XYZ file of C-alpha atoms in Angstrom:
439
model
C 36.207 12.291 -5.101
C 33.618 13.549 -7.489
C 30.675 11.876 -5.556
C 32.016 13.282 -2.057
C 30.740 16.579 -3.090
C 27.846 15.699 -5.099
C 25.679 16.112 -1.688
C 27.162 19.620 -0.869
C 26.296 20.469 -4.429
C 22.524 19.673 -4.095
C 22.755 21.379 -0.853
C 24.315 24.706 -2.152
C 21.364 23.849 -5.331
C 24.416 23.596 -8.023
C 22.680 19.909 -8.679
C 19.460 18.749 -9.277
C 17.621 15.564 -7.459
C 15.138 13.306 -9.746
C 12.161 11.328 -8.574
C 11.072 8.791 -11.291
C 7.729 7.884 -10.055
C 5.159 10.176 -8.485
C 2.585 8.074 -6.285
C 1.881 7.531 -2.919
C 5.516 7.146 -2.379
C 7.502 9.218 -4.770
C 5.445 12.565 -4.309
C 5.983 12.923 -0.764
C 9.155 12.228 -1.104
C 9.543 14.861 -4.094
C 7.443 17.647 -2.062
C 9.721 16.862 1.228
C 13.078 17.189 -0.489
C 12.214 20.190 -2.110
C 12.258 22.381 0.864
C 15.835 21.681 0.927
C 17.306 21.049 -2.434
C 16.493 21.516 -6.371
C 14.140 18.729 -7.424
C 12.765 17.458 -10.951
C 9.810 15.183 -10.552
C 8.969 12.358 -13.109
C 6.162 10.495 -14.109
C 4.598 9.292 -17.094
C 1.367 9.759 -16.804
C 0.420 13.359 -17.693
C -2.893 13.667 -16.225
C -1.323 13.260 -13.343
C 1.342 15.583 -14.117
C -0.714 17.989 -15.062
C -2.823 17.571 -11.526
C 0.436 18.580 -9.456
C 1.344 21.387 -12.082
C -2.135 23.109 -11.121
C -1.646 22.442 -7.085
C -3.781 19.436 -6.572
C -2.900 16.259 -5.130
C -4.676 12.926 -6.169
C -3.391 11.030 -3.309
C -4.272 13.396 -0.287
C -0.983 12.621 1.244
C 0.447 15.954 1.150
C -2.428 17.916 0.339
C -3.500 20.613 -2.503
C -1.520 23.421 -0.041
C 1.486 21.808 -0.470
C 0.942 20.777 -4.187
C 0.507 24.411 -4.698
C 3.762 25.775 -2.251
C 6.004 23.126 -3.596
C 9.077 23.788 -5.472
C 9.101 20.666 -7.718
C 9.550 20.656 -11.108
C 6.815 18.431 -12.365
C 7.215 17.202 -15.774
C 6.621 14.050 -17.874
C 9.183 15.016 -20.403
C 11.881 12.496 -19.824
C 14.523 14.077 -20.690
C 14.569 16.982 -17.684
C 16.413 14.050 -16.075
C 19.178 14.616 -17.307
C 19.192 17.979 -15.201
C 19.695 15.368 -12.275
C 22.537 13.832 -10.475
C 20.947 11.892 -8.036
C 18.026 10.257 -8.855
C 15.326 8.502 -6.885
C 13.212 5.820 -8.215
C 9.686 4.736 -6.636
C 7.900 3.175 -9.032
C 5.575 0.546 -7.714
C 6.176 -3.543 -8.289
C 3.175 -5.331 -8.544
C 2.361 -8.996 -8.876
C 1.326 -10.909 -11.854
C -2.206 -12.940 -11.449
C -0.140 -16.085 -10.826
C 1.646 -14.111 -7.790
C 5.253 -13.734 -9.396
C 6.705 -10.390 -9.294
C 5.847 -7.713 -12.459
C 9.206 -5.975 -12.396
C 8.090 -4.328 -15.779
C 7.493 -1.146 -13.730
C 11.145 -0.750 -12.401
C 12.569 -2.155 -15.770
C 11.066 0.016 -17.505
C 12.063 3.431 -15.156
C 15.430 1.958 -15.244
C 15.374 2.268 -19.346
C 13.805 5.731 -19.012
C 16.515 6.801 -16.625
C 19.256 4.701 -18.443
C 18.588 7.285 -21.292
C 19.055 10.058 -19.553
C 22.137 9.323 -17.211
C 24.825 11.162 -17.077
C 28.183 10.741 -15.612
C 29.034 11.453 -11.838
C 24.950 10.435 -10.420
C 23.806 8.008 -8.003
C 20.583 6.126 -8.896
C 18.773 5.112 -6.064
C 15.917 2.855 -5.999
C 12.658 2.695 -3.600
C 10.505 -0.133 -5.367
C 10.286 -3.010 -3.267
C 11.862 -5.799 -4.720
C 13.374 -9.109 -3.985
C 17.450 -9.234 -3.031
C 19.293 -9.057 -5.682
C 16.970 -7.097 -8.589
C 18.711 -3.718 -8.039
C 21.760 -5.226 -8.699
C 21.097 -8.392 -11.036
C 18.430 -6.517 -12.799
C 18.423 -2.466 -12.922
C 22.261 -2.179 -12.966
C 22.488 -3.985 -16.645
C 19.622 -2.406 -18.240
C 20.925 1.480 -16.492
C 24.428 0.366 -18.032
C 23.006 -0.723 -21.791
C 20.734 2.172 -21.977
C 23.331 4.900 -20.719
C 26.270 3.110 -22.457
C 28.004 3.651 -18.937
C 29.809 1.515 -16.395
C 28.183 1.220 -12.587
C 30.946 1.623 -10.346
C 32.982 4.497 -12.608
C 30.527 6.199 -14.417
C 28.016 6.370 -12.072
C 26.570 4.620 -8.581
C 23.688 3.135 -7.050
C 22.105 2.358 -3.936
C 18.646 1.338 -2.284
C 16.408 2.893 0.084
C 13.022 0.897 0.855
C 10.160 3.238 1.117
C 7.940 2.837 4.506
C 4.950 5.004 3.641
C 2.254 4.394 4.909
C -0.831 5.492 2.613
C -3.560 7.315 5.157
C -1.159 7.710 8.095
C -1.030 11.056 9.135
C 1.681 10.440 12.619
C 4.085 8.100 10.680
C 5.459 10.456 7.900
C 8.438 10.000 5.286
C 10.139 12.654 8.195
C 8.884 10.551 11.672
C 9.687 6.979 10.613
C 13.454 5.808 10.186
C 14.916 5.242 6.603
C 16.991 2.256 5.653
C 19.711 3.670 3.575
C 22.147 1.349 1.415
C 25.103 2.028 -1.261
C 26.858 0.216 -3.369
C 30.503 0.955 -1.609
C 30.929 3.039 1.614
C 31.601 6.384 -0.337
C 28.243 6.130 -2.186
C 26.258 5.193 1.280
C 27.814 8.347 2.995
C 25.859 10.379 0.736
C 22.954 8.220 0.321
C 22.984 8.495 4.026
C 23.255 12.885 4.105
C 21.048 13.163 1.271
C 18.209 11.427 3.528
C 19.079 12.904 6.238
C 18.388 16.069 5.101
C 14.618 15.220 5.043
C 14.322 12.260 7.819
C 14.137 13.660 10.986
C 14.197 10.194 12.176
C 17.392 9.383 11.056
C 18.533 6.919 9.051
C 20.008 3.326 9.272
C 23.052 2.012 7.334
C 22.518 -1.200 6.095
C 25.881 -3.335 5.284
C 24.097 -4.081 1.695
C 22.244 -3.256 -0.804
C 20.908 -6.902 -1.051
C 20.610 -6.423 2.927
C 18.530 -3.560 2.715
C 15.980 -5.142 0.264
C 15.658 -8.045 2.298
C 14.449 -5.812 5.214
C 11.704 -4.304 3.322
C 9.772 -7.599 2.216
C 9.834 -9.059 5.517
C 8.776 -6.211 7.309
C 5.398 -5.934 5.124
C 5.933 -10.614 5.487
C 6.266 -10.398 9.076
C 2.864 -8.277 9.332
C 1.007 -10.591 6.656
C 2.033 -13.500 8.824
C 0.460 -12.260 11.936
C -2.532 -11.159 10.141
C -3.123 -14.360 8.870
C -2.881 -15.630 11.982
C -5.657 -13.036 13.254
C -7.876 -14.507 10.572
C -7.532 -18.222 11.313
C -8.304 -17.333 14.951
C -11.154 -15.369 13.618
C -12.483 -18.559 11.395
C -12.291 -21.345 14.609
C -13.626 -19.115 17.259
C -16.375 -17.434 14.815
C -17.291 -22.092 14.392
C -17.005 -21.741 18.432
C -19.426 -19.149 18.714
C -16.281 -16.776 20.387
C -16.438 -13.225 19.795
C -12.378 -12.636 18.742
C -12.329 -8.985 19.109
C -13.002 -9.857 22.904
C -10.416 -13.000 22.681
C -7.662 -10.357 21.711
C -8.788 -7.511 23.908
C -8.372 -10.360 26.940
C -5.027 -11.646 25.778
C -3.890 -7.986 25.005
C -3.336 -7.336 28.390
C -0.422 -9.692 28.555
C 2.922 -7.357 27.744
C 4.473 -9.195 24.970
C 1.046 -9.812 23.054
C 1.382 -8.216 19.773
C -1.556 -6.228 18.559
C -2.678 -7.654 15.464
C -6.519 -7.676 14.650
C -8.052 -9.954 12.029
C -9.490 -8.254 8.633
C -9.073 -8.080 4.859
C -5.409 -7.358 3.416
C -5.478 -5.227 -0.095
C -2.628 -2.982 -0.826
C 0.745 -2.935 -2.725
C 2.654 -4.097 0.264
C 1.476 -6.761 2.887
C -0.221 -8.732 0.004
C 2.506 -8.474 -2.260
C 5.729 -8.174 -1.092
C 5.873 -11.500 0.614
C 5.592 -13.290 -3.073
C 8.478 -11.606 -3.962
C 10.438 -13.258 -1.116
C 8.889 -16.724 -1.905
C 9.475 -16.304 -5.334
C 13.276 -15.796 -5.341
C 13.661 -18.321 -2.453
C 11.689 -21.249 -5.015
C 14.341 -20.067 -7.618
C 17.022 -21.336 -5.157
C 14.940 -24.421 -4.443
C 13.188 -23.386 -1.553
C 9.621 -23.514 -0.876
C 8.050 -21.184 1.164
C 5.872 -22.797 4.018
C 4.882 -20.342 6.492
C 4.775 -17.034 4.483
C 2.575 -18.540 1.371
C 0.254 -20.921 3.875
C -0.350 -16.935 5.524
C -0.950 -15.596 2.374
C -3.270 -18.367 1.219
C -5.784 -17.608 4.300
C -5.699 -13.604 3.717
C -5.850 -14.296 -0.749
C -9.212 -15.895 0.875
C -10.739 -13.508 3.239
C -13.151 -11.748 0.693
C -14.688 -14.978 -0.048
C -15.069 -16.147 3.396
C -16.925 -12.996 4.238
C -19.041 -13.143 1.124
C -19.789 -16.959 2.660
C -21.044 -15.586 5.564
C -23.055 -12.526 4.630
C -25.303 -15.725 3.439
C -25.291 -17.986 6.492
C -26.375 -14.820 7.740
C -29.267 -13.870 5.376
C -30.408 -17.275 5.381
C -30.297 -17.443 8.961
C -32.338 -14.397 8.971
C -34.901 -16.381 6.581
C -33.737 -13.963 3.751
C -33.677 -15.079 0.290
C -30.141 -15.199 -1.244
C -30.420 -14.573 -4.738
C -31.022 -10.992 -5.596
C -31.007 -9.881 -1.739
C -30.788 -5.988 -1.443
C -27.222 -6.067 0.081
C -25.059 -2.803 0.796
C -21.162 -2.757 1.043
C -19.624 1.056 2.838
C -16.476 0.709 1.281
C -14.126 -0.487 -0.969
C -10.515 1.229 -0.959
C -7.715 -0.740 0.259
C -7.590 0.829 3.774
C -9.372 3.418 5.824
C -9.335 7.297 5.214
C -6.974 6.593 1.441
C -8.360 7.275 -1.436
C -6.724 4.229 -3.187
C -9.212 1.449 -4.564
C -6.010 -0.730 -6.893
C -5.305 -4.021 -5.067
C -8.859 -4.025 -2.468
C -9.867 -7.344 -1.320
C -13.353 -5.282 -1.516
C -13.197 -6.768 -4.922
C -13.145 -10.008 -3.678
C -16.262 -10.234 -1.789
C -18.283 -8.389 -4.291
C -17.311 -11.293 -6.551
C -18.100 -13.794 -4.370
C -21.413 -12.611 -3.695
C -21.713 -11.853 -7.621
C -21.494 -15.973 -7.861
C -24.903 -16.653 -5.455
C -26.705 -13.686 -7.809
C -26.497 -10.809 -5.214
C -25.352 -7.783 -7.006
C -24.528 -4.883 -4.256
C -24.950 -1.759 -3.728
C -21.392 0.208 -2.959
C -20.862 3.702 -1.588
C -16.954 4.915 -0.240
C -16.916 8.547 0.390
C -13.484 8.320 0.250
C -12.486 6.492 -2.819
C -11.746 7.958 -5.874
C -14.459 6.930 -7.856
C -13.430 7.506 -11.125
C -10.292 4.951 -10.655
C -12.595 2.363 -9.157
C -15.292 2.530 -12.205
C -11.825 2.188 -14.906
C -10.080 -0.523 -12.663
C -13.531 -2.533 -11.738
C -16.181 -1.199 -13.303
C -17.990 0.114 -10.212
C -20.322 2.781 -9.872
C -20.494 4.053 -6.369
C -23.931 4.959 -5.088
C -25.268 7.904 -2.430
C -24.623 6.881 1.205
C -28.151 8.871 1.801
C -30.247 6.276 -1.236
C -29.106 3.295 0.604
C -32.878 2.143 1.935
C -34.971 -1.201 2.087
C -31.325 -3.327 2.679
C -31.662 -6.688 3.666
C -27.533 -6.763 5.206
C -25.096 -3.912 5.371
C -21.529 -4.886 5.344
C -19.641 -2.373 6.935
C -16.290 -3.200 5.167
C -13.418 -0.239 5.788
C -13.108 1.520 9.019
C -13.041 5.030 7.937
C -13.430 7.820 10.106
C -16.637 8.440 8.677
C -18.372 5.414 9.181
C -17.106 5.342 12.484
C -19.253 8.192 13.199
C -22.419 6.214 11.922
C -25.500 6.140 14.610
C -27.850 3.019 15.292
C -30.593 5.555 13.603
C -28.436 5.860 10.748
C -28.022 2.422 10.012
C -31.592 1.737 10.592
C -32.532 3.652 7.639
C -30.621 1.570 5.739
C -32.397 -1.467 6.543
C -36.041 -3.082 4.917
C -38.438 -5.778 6.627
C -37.195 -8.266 8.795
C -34.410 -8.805 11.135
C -31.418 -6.816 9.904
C -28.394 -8.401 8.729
C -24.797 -6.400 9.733
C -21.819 -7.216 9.118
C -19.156 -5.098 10.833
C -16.000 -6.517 9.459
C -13.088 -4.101 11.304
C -16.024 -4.069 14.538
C -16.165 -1.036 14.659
C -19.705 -0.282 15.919
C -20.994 -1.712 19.408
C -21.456 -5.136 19.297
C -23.553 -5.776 22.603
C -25.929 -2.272 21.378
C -26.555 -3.723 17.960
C -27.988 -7.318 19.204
C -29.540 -5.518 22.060
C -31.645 -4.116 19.306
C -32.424 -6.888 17.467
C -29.499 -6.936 14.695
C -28.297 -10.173 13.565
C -24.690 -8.790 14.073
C -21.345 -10.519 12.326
C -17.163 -9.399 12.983
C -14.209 -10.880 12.083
C-alpha cells in the first residue's frame, strides 16, 4: 500500500518529485509540476544550473519570468535526489555516427539515480528509447547501483515526452500524455501524478514496452511522410513542377495529409526511427520502408547544396569561392537549438565545391553553434554583394523579409534564391528577375 499514497503525499508536499535531466524536455516539465508539488531538478551541467538558479532560461521554452517565479530546486549536486520519491528522467538519446542508438545518456542517469534511490519511489523515464531498454536496460543498472529489487523496493514506469521545441499552442499541459507502469498500482499513480499537470489528460497504455513503441513511431510515421514530401520534391523539381503548388492542389482533397517537403534535424524525427530499426535488425528484421525514408531526408542538405550550383552556374556564376549567404541554421524555426541541424549538411556540401558561406540566425544560440561546429555567425545587416541567398529556416523573422531587403543582399548579375521552406512569393520574386529555387 505504500505507493497508493505516495501521490497524496507529493500532493499534501510531504514528498519530493526529481527531474534528472533539464533540457528542452525536462525543464518544462520541472517548472510545470512545481506549481503543484515539491520538485528537485537535476542536471549535470552547472552552467546550466547555474542559468536557472539566476532566472534565465537557455531554451526559451518557458521563459526568464518563469525561470525566475519557479519553485524548483535546481541543483547539480546528485545527491538532493535522494530528497525524491518519484523521479522523472528526460535525458536525451542520441545516435551514434553509424545510426545505432547512444543509450550512454540514460545509462548513465540511471547510475546517478541508482545511487541515490531510496526505498518506496517510482522511477519514471521520458528518453525515447526502443521497447524493451527501460526494462532490459535501466531496471539492472537502477537495481546494481541502489542494491535494491524493482518490483519491492521500488517501481518504474514510462512516459514518452511530446514536446515540441518552438511550439507555443502544443504545450506539456495541451497535448495528451502516454502514461505506463510497471503493474496497475504503479500506473494509477503514474497516471494522477500527470494528471496533475496535463490538462489534456492522459492515456493508459497496457505496457511499458507498449508505451515506448508509441513514441518512435509517432516521430517514424512523420519521417516517413516527410520523406515522401522530398522525393516528390526531387521528380517534380526534374519536371519543372512547382511542389508547393502540387500539394496546395491535392490539399484540398479531405483525407490528404499535410506534409510539406524540407530538411529534418532534431533529436526526434531523425533519430528515433533508428532506434526502431535497430532493435527490429537485432530480431532479424530489416527495416525497408522506415530506413529507405530516412536515407532520402540523411540526404537533403546535400541535394540542396547540389542545387544552389545548378543554380549559380545557370546564372553564369562561378562556383568556387561564390559569395553565398545561408539565414539560418538551428534545427527548426523560432528554437534556439543548433545540435542535430541538417544546416550542417549543406554548408559541408558546399564546403566540397570551395564555397565557404556566410551564416547569420538571429535566433540560434551562437555560442553552442561556434563549440558544436565551429561557426561564427555574421550580421544579417553586412550581408552585401551575394551571389545566392539560401533562405534555409522559416523563422518568423525572415518571414517578415521585403523584396528591398533581400535586394541588398545581392551583387551583379541575376540573383540566385533559394527559398527552401517557400516562404517568400514565388511568382513576385521571378517577376523581378530572381532566379528563384523551393523544395
Amino acid at each position: 500500500m505504500m505507493y497508493k499514497s505516495l501521490y497524496e503525499k507529493l500532493v499534501a508536499r510531504e514528498e519530493t518529485l526529481s527531474l534528472v535531466g533539464l533540457g528542452y524536455v525536462g525543464m518544462p516539465i520541472a517548472v510545470a509540476f512545481a506549481k503543484k508539488i515539491n520538485v528537485v531538478g537535476f542536471d549535470l551541467n552547472t552552467s546550466k544550473i547555474e542559468l536557472y538558479k539566476n532566472g534565465i532560461d537557455p531554451t526559451r521554452e518557458v521563459g526568464d519570468e518563469a525561470i525566475k517565479a519557479s519553485t524548483v530546486e535546481f541543483t547539480a549536486d546528485e545527491s538532493m535526489l535522494r530528497k525524491a520519491k518519484f523521479h522523472i528522467v528526460a535525458v536525451p538519446t542520441p545516435v551514434n555516427d553509424d545510426h545505432t542508438p547512444d543509450l550512454s545518456p540514460v545509462e548513465g542517469a540511471s547510475r546517478i539515480l541508482g545511487r541515490n534511490l531510496t526505498k518506496g519511489s517510482i522511477v519514471v523515464f521520458e528518453s525515447t528509447v526502443y521497447p524493451g531498454v527501460t526494462e532490459e536496460v535501466c531496471v539492472p543498472i537502477l537495481e546494481k547501483e541502489s542494491g535494491l529489487k524493482c518490483g519491492v523496493d521500488f517501481k518504474i514506469g514510462y512516459s514518452p515526452e511530446r514536446i515540441n521545441p518552438g511550439d507555443k499552442v502544443h504545450r506539456l499541459e495541451t497535448i495528451t500524455k502516454i502514461v505506463s507502469g510497471m503493474d496497475e498500482e504503479t500506473l494509477d499513480v503514474v497516471a494522477k501524478v500527470y494528471e496533475l499537470v496535463v490538462e489534456a489528460g492522459v492515456h493508459r497504455a497496457e505496457s511499458i514496452k507498449v508505451a515506448e513503441a508509441a513514441k518512435v513511431i509517432e516521430n517514424s510515421q512523420r519521417d516517413i511522410n516527410i520523406a515522401f514530401m522530398n522525393e516528390l520534391s526531387i521528380i517534380f523539381n526534374k519536371m519543372g513542377i512547382d511542389t508547393q503548388s502540387v500539394l496546395k492542389a491535392a490539399g484540398t482533397k479531405w483525407n490528404f495529409l499535410k506534409f510539406y517537403p524540407g530538411l529534418v534535424g532534431g533529436h526526434c524525427i531523425g533519430v528515433d526511427p533508428y532506434y526502431l530499426t535497430y532493435k527490429a535488425e537485432m530480431l532479424g528484421y530489416h527495416s525497408q520502408i522506415i530506413l529507405s525514408g530516412r536515407r532520402i531526408n540523411d540526404d537533403m542538405g546535400k541535394y540542396v547544396a547540389e542545387n544552389v550550383v545548378k543554380n549559380l552556374i545557370t546564372a553564369d556564376k562561378a562556383v568556387k569561392n561564390a559569395k553565398v549567404a545561408v539565414l539560418g541554421f538551428t534545427f527548426k524555426e523560432d528554437c534556439p537549438d543548433t545540435r542535430n541541424t541538417k544546416i550542417i549538411d549543406i554548408v559541408n556540401e558546399l564546403g566540397e565545391y570551395g564555397i565557404h558561406p556566410v551564416i547569420a540566425d538571429p535566433e540560434a544560440d551562437a555560442e553552442e553553434a561556434e563549440r558544436l561546429y565551429g561557426m561564427k555567425f555574421v550580421d544579417m545587416s553586412t550581408i552585401k554583394e551575394m551571389d545566392a541567398v539560401i533562405l534555409a529556416v522559416a523563422h518568423a523573422k525572415f518571414k517578415d523579409l521585403t523584396m528591398e531587403n533581400m535586394d541588398k543582399m545581392f551583387g551583379k548579375g541575376q540573383k540566385v534564391l533559394l527559398d527552401l521552406k517557400g516562404v517568400l512569393d514565388r511568382k513576385a520574386y521571378e517577376a523581378a528577375g530572381y532566379s528563384y529555387w523551393r523544395l
